[in-house]
């Protein structure tokens, strides 16, 4: 009768150590709306096993035209609040740069917001079309010394049929960061299947929460028992702990 009480194996987020994609600076984009909400989400992430969060506010034309030069000051406000609440989470700030006109202005102005010792830069593609010059953009950024991380490639559904481009990006050294939520169908079934395919092809280098609010965190908790995620975390292929 012991099989009746068999529990599912859970993925260990503690072994990942670092989440490389979140939106937890309050009031700066579509993520946490208040300091109280930010602290609550960070506290829950600590409880799940994370010990470092890289917060990556959106930088996107027309919706989040944030000044990256303000990010360090805004992050310090969160750090100060964490200290008051005695939450020992390490924080760092980067940005989620959408490849658009605002991005190229940041390139020209020298205001791209990277993180880590390796000049890691989180980039996001438009959701409805592939930038025509993406290969040239990648080459120039890598030549300038940036370690590129592509945010949630599984969410750009046009890439399903762009197998050559996907292979080129990954083979050229762009790290693929999958959203944990994708594996539980949080966005849609097509995204879930594409995420599973990228894992099968050994094209997932990092996982991220892309955490904005409590429903996202609830979905991440659900993913902890997803077999595909459990196997991925246990595979030793993920590079989160390097950040």
GROMACS .gro file of C-alpha atoms in nm:
model
  243
    1UNK     CA    1   0.000   0.000   0.000
    2UNK     CA    2   0.303   0.229   0.018
    3UNK     CA    3   0.250   0.338  -0.341
    4UNK     CA    4  -0.064   0.520  -0.232
    5UNK     CA    5   0.148   0.769  -0.042
    6UNK     CA    6   0.423   0.817  -0.298
    7UNK     CA    7   0.506   1.187  -0.338
    8UNK     CA    8   0.618   1.358  -0.655
    9UNK     CA    9   0.983   1.456  -0.687
   10UNK     CA   10   1.032   1.833  -0.675
   11UNK     CA   11   1.287   2.042  -0.862
   12UNK     CA   12   1.544   2.209  -0.636
   13UNK     CA   13   1.565   2.583  -0.696
   14UNK     CA   14   1.833   2.605  -0.430
   15UNK     CA   15   2.079   2.434  -0.664
   16UNK     CA   16   2.004   2.700  -0.927
   17UNK     CA   17   2.092   2.972  -0.674
   18UNK     CA   18   2.023   3.262  -0.913
   19UNK     CA   19   1.720   3.380  -1.106
   20UNK     CA   20   1.835   3.585  -1.405
   21UNK     CA   21   1.503   3.742  -1.512
   22UNK     CA   22   1.247   3.923  -1.297
   23UNK     CA   23   1.051   4.245  -1.268
   24UNK     CA   24   1.058   4.334  -0.900
   25UNK     CA   25   1.157   4.701  -0.882
   26UNK     CA   26   0.822   4.858  -0.793
   27UNK     CA   27   0.650   5.097  -1.030
   28UNK     CA   28   0.907   5.083  -1.308
   29UNK     CA   29   0.733   4.853  -1.556
   30UNK     CA   30   0.450   4.597  -1.554
   31UNK     CA   31   0.597   4.406  -1.261
   32UNK     CA   32   0.564   4.471  -0.887
   33UNK     CA   33   0.339   4.770  -0.823
   34UNK     CA   34   0.452   4.857  -0.471
   35UNK     CA   35   0.744   4.801  -0.239
   36UNK     CA   36   0.521   4.582  -0.023
   37UNK     CA   37   0.443   4.355  -0.319
   38UNK     CA   38   0.808   4.346  -0.421
   39UNK     CA   39   0.924   4.243  -0.073
   40UNK     CA   40   0.655   3.976  -0.048
   41UNK     CA   41   0.754   3.820  -0.382
   42UNK     CA   42   1.125   3.834  -0.301
   43UNK     CA   43   1.061   3.674   0.038
   44UNK     CA   44   0.872   3.389  -0.130
   45UNK     CA   45   1.151   3.341  -0.383
   46UNK     CA   46   1.396   3.310  -0.096
   47UNK     CA   47   1.169   3.050   0.059
   48UNK     CA   48   1.179   2.849  -0.264
   49UNK     CA   49   1.558   2.834  -0.249
   50UNK     CA   50   1.681   3.125  -0.457
   51UNK     CA   51   1.965   3.325  -0.304
   52UNK     CA   52   2.019   3.584  -0.576
   53UNK     CA   53   1.782   3.767  -0.810
   54UNK     CA   54   1.881   3.963  -1.118
   55UNK     CA   55   1.603   4.217  -1.163
   56UNK     CA   56   1.559   4.311  -1.528
   57UNK     CA   57   1.317   4.600  -1.593
   58UNK     CA   58   1.174   4.630  -1.941
   59UNK     CA   59   1.335   4.875  -2.181
   60UNK     CA   60   1.098   4.888  -2.477
   61UNK     CA   61   0.989   5.152  -2.724
   62UNK     CA   62   0.644   5.299  -2.664
   63UNK     CA   63   0.565   5.119  -2.340
   64UNK     CA   64   0.868   5.111  -2.111
   65UNK     CA   65   1.113   5.376  -2.227
   66UNK     CA   66   1.304   5.357  -1.901
   67UNK     CA   67   1.631   5.540  -1.837
   68UNK     CA   68   1.872   5.263  -1.745
   69UNK     CA   69   2.089   5.515  -1.559
   70UNK     CA   70   1.818   5.524  -1.290
   71UNK     CA   71   1.815   5.149  -1.232
   72UNK     CA   72   2.092   5.132  -0.971
   73UNK     CA   73   1.927   5.398  -0.758
   74UNK     CA   74   1.589   5.228  -0.782
   75UNK     CA   75   1.745   4.894  -0.692
   76UNK     CA   76   1.910   5.046  -0.385
   77UNK     CA   77   1.566   5.141  -0.254
   78UNK     CA   78   1.466   4.772  -0.273
   79UNK     CA   79   1.791   4.664  -0.107
   80UNK     CA   80   1.734   4.908   0.178
   81UNK     CA   81   1.381   4.778   0.228
   82UNK     CA   82   1.505   4.416   0.225
   83UNK     CA   83   1.759   4.500   0.492
   84UNK     CA   84   1.491   4.652   0.714
   85UNK     CA   85   1.281   4.336   0.675
   86UNK     CA   86   1.585   4.112   0.734
   87UNK     CA   87   1.543   3.925   0.403
   88UNK     CA   88   1.895   3.809   0.305
   89UNK     CA   89   1.842   3.795  -0.073
   90UNK     CA   90   2.125   3.920  -0.295
   91UNK     CA   91   2.005   4.153  -0.570
   92UNK     CA   92   2.156   4.280  -0.893
   93UNK     CA   93   1.998   4.487  -1.167
   94UNK     CA   94   2.019   4.448  -1.543
   95UNK     CA   95   1.750   4.514  -1.804
   96UNK     CA   96   1.532   4.327  -2.047
   97UNK     CA   97   1.618   4.509  -2.368
   98UNK     CA   98   1.374   4.460  -2.654
   99UNK     CA   99   1.548   4.474  -2.993
  100UNK     CA  100   1.384   4.788  -3.128
  101UNK     CA  101   1.461   5.155  -3.194
  102UNK     CA  102   1.503   5.227  -2.822
  103UNK     CA  103   1.758   4.945  -2.802
  104UNK     CA  104   1.967   5.092  -3.083
  105UNK     CA  105   1.952   5.432  -2.914
  106UNK     CA  106   2.091   5.266  -2.599
  107UNK     CA  107   2.368   5.111  -2.806
  108UNK     CA  108   2.460   5.450  -2.954
  109UNK     CA  109   2.433   5.625  -2.617
  110UNK     CA  110   2.628   5.362  -2.427
  111UNK     CA  111   2.340   5.299  -2.185
  112UNK     CA  112   2.281   4.926  -2.231
  113UNK     CA  113   2.233   4.776  -1.885
  114UNK     CA  114   2.433   4.457  -1.846
  115UNK     CA  115   2.493   4.256  -1.530
  116UNK     CA  116   2.752   4.025  -1.381
  117UNK     CA  117   3.125   4.011  -1.434
  118UNK     CA  118   3.083   3.882  -1.790
  119UNK     CA  119   2.886   4.181  -1.923
  120UNK     CA  120   2.573   3.969  -1.952
  121UNK     CA  121   2.298   4.136  -2.153
  122UNK     CA  122   1.937   4.009  -2.153
  123UNK     CA  123   1.772   4.073  -2.488
  124UNK     CA  124   1.415   4.020  -2.600
  125UNK     CA  125   1.288   3.982  -2.955
  126UNK     CA  126   0.962   4.136  -3.074
  127UNK     CA  127   0.678   3.888  -3.023
  128UNK     CA  128   0.524   3.917  -3.369
  129UNK     CA  129   0.819   3.923  -3.609
  130UNK     CA  130   1.186   3.835  -3.643
  131UNK     CA  131   1.418   4.137  -3.672
  132UNK     CA  132   1.572   4.121  -4.019
  133UNK     CA  133   1.922   4.208  -3.896
  134UNK     CA  134   1.931   3.989  -3.584
  135UNK     CA  135   2.246   3.803  -3.691
  136UNK     CA  136   2.431   4.129  -3.750
  137UNK     CA  137   2.309   4.265  -3.415
  138UNK     CA  138   2.431   3.954  -3.234
  139UNK     CA  139   2.771   3.966  -3.406
  140UNK     CA  140   2.828   4.333  -3.323
  141UNK     CA  141   2.722   4.298  -2.960
  142UNK     CA  142   2.940   3.992  -2.908
  143UNK     CA  143   3.230   4.170  -3.074
  144UNK     CA  144   3.179   4.453  -2.827
  145UNK     CA  145   3.224   4.207  -2.540
  146UNK     CA  146   2.866   4.134  -2.436
  147UNK     CA  147   2.758   3.790  -2.319
  148UNK     CA  148   2.412   3.766  -2.476
  149UNK     CA  149   2.115   3.597  -2.311
  150UNK     CA  150   1.798   3.558  -2.516
  151UNK     CA  151   1.492   3.589  -2.294
  152UNK     CA  152   1.228   3.315  -2.334
  153UNK     CA  153   1.295   3.202  -2.695
  154UNK     CA  154   1.007   2.955  -2.661
  155UNK     CA  155   0.762   3.247  -2.654
  156UNK     CA  156   0.854   3.370  -3.004
  157UNK     CA  157   0.636   3.122  -3.187
  158UNK     CA  158   0.762   3.231  -3.529
  159UNK     CA  159   1.093   3.068  -3.431
  160UNK     CA  160   0.927   2.725  -3.448
  161UNK     CA  161   0.973   2.737  -3.826
  162UNK     CA  162   1.305   2.927  -3.812
  163UNK     CA  163   1.517   2.628  -3.719
  164UNK     CA  164   1.827   2.758  -3.900
  165UNK     CA  165   1.810   3.091  -3.716
  166UNK     CA  166   1.754   2.920  -3.382
  167UNK     CA  167   2.055   2.696  -3.443
  168UNK     CA  168   2.267   2.990  -3.555
  169UNK     CA  169   2.187   3.195  -3.246
  170UNK     CA  170   2.259   2.912  -3.006
  171UNK     CA  171   2.570   2.790  -3.189
  172UNK     CA  172   2.706   3.145  -3.193
  173UNK     CA  173   2.707   3.152  -2.814
  174UNK     CA  174   2.378   3.324  -2.734
  175UNK     CA  175   2.248   3.164  -2.415
  176UNK     CA  176   1.882   3.062  -2.423
  177UNK     CA  177   1.683   3.148  -2.109
  178UNK     CA  178   1.357   2.957  -2.082
  179UNK     CA  179   1.074   3.078  -1.860
  180UNK     CA  180   0.982   2.820  -1.597
  181UNK     CA  181   0.617   2.911  -1.650
  182UNK     CA  182   0.631   2.792  -2.011
  183UNK     CA  183   0.654   2.430  -1.899
  184UNK     CA  184   0.317   2.434  -1.723
  185UNK     CA  185   0.131   2.592  -2.015
  186UNK     CA  186   0.100   2.930  -1.844
  187UNK     CA  187   0.116   3.117  -2.177
  188UNK     CA  188  -0.027   2.862  -2.421
  189UNK     CA  189   0.017   2.503  -2.537
  190UNK     CA  190   0.233   2.601  -2.837
  191UNK     CA  191   0.483   2.774  -2.609
  192UNK     CA  192   0.484   2.473  -2.376
  193UNK     CA  193   0.559   2.233  -2.663
  194UNK     CA  194   0.831   2.459  -2.805
  195UNK     CA  195   0.994   2.482  -2.461
  196UNK     CA  196   0.994   2.103  -2.434
  197UNK     CA  197   1.148   2.077  -2.781
  198UNK     CA  198   1.427   2.321  -2.693
  199UNK     CA  199   1.505   2.117  -2.381
  200UNK     CA  200   1.510   1.794  -2.583
  201UNK     CA  201   1.757   1.956  -2.825
  202UNK     CA  202   1.982   2.073  -2.537
  203UNK     CA  203   1.917   2.439  -2.619
  204UNK     CA  204   1.813   2.564  -2.276
  205UNK     CA  205   2.106   2.715  -2.086
  206UNK     CA  206   1.925   2.912  -1.817
  207UNK     CA  207   1.581   2.920  -1.661
  208UNK     CA  208   1.415   3.235  -1.536
  209UNK     CA  209   1.107   3.322  -1.339
  210UNK     CA  210   1.015   3.632  -1.544
  211UNK     CA  211   0.836   3.711  -1.220
  212UNK     CA  212   0.591   4.002  -1.227
  213UNK     CA  213   0.323   3.917  -0.971
  214UNK     CA  214   0.175   3.648  -0.748
  215UNK     CA  215   0.005   3.442  -1.024
  216UNK     CA  216   0.348   3.398  -1.182
  217UNK     CA  217   0.491   3.274  -0.853
  218UNK     CA  218   0.199   3.036  -0.809
  219UNK     CA  219   0.272   2.894  -1.154
  220UNK     CA  220   0.641   2.849  -1.067
  221UNK     CA  221   0.543   2.656  -0.756
  222UNK     CA  222   0.327   2.434  -0.976
  223UNK     CA  223   0.623   2.375  -1.210
  224UNK     CA  224   0.838   2.237  -0.928
  225UNK     CA  225   0.668   1.899  -0.971
  226UNK     CA  226   0.669   1.902  -1.352
  227UNK     CA  227   0.879   1.603  -1.465
  228UNK     CA  228   1.034   1.791  -1.755
  229UNK     CA  229   1.146   2.070  -1.523
  230UNK     CA  230   1.265   1.828  -1.255
  231UNK     CA  231   1.477   1.645  -1.513
  232UNK     CA  232   1.615   1.971  -1.657
  233UNK     CA  233   1.722   2.104  -1.318
  234UNK     CA  234   1.877   1.770  -1.231
  235UNK     CA  235   2.062   1.740  -1.561
  236UNK     CA  236   2.347   1.969  -1.459
  237UNK     CA  237   2.322   2.161  -1.790
  238UNK     CA  238   2.181   2.486  -1.649
  239UNK     CA  239   2.420   2.774  -1.589
  240UNK     CA  240   2.217   2.979  -1.338
  241UNK     CA  241   2.460   2.924  -1.053
  242UNK     CA  242   2.735   3.103  -1.250
  243UNK     CA  243   2.558   3.434  -1.205
   0.00000   0.00000   0.00000
